[in-house]
Short mmCIF file of C-alpha atoms in Angstrom, two decimals:
data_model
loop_
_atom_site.label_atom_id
_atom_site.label_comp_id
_atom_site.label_asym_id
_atom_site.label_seq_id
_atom_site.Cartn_x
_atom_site.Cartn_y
_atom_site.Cartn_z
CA UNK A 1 74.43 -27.45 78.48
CA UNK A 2 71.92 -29.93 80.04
CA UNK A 3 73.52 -32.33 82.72
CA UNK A 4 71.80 -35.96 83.34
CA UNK A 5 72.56 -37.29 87.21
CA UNK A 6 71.86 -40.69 88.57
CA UNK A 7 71.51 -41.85 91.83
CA UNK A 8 72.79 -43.72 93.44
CA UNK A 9 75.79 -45.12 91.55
CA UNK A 10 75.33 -48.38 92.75
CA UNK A 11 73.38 -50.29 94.37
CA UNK A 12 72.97 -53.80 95.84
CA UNK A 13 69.84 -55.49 97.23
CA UNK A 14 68.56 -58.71 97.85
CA UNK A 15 66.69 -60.86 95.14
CA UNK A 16 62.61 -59.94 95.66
CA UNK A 17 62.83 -56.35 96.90
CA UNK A 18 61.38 -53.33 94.83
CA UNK A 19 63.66 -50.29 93.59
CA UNK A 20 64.03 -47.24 93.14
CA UNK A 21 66.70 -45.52 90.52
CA UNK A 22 67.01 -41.96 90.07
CA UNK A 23 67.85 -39.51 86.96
CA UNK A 24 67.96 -36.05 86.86
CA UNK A 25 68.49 -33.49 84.39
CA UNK A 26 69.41 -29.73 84.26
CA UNK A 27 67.84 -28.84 81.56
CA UNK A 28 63.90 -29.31 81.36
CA UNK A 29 63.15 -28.55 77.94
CA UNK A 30 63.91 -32.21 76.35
CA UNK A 31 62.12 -33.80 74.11
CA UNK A 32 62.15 -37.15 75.66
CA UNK A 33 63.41 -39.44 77.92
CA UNK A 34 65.26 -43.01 77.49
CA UNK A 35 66.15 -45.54 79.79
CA UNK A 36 68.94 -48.06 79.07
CA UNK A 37 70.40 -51.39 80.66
CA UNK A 38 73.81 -52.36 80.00
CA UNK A 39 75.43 -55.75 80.76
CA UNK A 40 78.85 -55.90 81.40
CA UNK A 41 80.82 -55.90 77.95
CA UNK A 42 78.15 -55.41 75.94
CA UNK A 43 75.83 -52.48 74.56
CA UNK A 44 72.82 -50.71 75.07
CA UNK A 45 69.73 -52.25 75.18
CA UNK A 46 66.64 -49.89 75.24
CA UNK A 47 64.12 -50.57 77.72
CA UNK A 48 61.53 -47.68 78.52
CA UNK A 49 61.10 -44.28 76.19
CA UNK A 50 59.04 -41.61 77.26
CA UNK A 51 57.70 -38.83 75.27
CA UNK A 52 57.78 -35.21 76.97
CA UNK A 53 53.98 -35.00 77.04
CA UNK A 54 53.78 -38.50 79.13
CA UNK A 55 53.90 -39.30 83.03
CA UNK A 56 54.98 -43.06 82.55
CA UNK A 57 55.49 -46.04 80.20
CA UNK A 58 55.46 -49.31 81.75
CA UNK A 59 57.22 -52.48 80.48
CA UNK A 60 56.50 -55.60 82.27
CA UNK A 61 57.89 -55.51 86.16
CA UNK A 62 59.62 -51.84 84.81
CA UNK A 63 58.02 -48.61 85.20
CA UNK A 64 59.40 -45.20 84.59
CA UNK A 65 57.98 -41.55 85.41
CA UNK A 66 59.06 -38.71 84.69
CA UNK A 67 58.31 -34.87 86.00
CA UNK A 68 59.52 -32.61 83.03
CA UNK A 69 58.84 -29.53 85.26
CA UNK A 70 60.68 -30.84 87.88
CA UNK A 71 63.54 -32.50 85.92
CA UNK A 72 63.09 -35.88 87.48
CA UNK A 73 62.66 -39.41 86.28
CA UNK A 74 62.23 -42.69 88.20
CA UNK A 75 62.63 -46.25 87.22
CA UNK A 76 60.88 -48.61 89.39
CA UNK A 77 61.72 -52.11 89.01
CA UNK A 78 59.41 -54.64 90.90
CA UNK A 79 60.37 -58.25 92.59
CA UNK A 80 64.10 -57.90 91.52
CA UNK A 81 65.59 -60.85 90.13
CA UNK A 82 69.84 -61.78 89.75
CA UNK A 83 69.45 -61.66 85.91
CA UNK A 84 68.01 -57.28 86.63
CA UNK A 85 72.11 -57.10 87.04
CA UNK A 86 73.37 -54.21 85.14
CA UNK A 87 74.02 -50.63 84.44
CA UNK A 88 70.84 -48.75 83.94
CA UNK A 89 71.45 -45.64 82.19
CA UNK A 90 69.00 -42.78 81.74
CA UNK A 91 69.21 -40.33 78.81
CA UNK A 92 67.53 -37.38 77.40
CA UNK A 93 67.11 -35.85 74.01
CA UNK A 94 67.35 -32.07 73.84
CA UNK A 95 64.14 -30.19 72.49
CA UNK A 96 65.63 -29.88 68.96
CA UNK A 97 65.20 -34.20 69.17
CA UNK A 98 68.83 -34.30 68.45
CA UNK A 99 71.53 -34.92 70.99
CA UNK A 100 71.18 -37.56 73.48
CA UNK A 101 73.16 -36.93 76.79
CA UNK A 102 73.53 -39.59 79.19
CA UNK A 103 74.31 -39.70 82.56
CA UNK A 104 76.70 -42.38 84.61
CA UNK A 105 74.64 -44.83 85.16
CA UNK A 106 73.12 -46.92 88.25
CA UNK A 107 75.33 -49.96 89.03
CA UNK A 108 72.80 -52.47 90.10
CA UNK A 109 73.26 -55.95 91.53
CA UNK A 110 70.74 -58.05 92.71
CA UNK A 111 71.64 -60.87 94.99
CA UNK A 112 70.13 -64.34 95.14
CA UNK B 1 65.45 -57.10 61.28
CA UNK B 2 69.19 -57.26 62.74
CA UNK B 3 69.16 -54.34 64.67
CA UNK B 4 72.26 -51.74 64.08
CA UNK B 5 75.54 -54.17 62.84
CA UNK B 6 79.32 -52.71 64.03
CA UNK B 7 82.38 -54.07 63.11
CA UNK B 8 85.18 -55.37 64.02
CA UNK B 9 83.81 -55.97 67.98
CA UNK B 10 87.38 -56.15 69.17
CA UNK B 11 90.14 -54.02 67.45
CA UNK B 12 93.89 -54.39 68.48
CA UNK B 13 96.28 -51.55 67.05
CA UNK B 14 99.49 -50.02 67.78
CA UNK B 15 100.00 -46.13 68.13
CA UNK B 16 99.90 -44.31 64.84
CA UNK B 17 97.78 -46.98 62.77
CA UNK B 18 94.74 -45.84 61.06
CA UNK B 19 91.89 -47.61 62.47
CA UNK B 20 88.32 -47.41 60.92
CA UNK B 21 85.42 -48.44 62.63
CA UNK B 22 82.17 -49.01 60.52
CA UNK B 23 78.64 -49.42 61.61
CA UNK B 24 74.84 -50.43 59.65
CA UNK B 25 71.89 -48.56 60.75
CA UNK B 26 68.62 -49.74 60.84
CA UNK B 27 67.00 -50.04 57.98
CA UNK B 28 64.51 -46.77 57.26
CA UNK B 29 66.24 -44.82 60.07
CA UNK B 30 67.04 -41.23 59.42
CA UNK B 31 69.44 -40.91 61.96
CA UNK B 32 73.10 -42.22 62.90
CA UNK B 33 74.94 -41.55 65.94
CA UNK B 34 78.40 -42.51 66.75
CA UNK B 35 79.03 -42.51 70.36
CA UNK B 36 82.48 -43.56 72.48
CA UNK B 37 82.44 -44.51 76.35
CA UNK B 38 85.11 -44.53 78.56
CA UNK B 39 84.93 -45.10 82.41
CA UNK B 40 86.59 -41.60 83.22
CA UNK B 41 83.94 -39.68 80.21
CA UNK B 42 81.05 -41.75 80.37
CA UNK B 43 79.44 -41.66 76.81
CA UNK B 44 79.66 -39.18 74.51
CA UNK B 45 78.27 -38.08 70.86
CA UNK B 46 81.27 -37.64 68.58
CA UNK B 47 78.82 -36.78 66.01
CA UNK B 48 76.13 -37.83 64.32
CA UNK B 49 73.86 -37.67 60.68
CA UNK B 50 70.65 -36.97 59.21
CA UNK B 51 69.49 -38.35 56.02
CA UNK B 52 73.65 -38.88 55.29
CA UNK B 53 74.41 -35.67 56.05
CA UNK B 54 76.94 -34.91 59.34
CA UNK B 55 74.65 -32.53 61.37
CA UNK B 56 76.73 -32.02 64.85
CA UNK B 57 80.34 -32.94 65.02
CA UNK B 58 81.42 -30.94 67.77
CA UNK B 59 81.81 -34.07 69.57
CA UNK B 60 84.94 -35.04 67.72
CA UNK B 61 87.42 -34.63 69.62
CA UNK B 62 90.40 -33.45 66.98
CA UNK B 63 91.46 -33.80 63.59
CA UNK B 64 92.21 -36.87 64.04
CA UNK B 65 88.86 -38.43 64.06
CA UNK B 66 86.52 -38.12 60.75
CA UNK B 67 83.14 -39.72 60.60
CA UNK B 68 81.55 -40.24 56.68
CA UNK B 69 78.21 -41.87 55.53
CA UNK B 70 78.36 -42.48 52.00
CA UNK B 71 74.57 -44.17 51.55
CA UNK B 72 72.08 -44.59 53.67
CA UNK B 73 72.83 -47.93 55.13
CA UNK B 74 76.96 -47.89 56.01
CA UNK B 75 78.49 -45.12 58.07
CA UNK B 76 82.22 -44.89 58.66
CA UNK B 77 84.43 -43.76 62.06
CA UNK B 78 88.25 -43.34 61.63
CA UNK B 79 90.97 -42.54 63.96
CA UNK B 80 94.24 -41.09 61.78
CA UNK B 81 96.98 -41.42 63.45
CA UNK B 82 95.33 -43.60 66.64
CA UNK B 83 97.02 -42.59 70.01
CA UNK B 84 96.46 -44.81 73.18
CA UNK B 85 93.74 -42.38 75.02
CA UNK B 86 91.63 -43.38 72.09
CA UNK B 87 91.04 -46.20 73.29
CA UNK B 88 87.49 -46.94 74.60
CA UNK B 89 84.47 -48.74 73.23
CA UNK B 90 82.57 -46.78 70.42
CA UNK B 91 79.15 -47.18 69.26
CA UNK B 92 76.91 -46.50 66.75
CA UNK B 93 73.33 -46.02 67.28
CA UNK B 94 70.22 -45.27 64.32
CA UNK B 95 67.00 -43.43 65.36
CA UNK B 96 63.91 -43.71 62.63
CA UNK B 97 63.05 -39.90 63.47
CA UNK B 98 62.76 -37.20 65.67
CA UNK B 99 61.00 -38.73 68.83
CA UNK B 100 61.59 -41.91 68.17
CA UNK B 101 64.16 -43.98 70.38
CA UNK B 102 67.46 -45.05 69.53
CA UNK B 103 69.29 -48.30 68.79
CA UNK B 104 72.81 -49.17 69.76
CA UNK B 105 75.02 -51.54 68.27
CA UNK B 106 77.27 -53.96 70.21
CA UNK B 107 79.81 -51.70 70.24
CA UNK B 108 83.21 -51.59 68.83
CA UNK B 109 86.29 -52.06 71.85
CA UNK B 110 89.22 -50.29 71.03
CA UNK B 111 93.06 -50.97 72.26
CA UNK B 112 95.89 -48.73 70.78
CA UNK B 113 98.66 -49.79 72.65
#
């Protein structure tokens, strides 16, 4: 059964700094990779996807990577900013392209 | 396009009521998910359809829940009777295809006091 980890769980910084947020998965036979921000009371809102065959996929100050072999993905988020304060979530879609898992999220807060 | 439409956003019910959540895909999308999230669970697939047809519903968590998709473009969730640990926020999501990323709704938040 594949098993998605972030870390850290949260994490606070001031406004201006570069991150870092981790996601790992168990299983490394996905099919690809998704990376989610969630706002307090509200859904998901998609911001990165990343095929199996692919290294990254950038999205303005966002970047993710991903190591299939390793079962790691990254998501780099340049000159933070108060309104980058959410839950980023990182999922991945089994080889079959069906189930999503998900793992716990990345509480993130950016201070001004 | 409007992106995937849920309804009600809020739903108050008392234990024992029959409560049916109902979501709109995407337009052209194969795929429908319905998803719940708690803060002890996280989120989890309940079950989800291809082309109208229920593929995986080993997410469900007991006969209670039952998840239909009569046409393409309206998908149903229902909670018979609804107990108070059902309550959590459910979504619904729509993928176009295999590969392609998904789509969540707003999300439906459920109290069954």
């Amino acid at each position: 059964k594949q098993e998605v980890t972030q870390i850290p769980a949260a994490l606070s910084v001031p406004e201006g700094e570069n991150l870092v947020l981790n996601c790992s998965f168990t299983d490394s036979a996905i099919y690809n990779l998704q990376w989610f921000r969630q706002d307090p009371g509200k859904g998901l809102t998609s911001l990165l996807l990343i095929q199996s065959s692919q290294r990254e996929q950038t999205s303005g100050r966002l970047n993710a990577s991903l190591d299939k072999s390793s079962g790691r993905s990254t998501l780099y988020i340049a000159a933070s900013q108060p309104g980058d304060s959410a839950t980023y979530l990182c999922a991945v879609t089994e080889s079959s392209g069906s189930r999503l898992t998900f793992g716990e999220g990345t509480q993130l807060t950016v201070n001004p | 396009d409007a992106g995937v439409i849920q309804s009600p956003r809020h739903e108050v019910t008392e234990m024992g009521q029959e409560v049916t959540l109902r979501c709109k895909p995407i337009s052209g999308h194969d795929y429908l998910f319905w998803y719940r999230q708690t803060m002890m669970r996280g989120l989890e697939l309940l079950i989800y359809f291809n082309n109208n047809v229920p593929i995986d519903d080993s997410g469900m968590p007991e006969d209670r829940f039952s998840a239909k998709m009569p046409n393409a473009s309206f998908s149903t969730l229902k909670i018979q009777p609804s107990e108070p640990r059902d309550s959590a926020v459910y979504f619904c999501a729509s993928r176009l295809t295999v590969g392609n990323g998904y789509t969540f709704g707003s999300g439906t938040r459920l109290t069954v006091v």
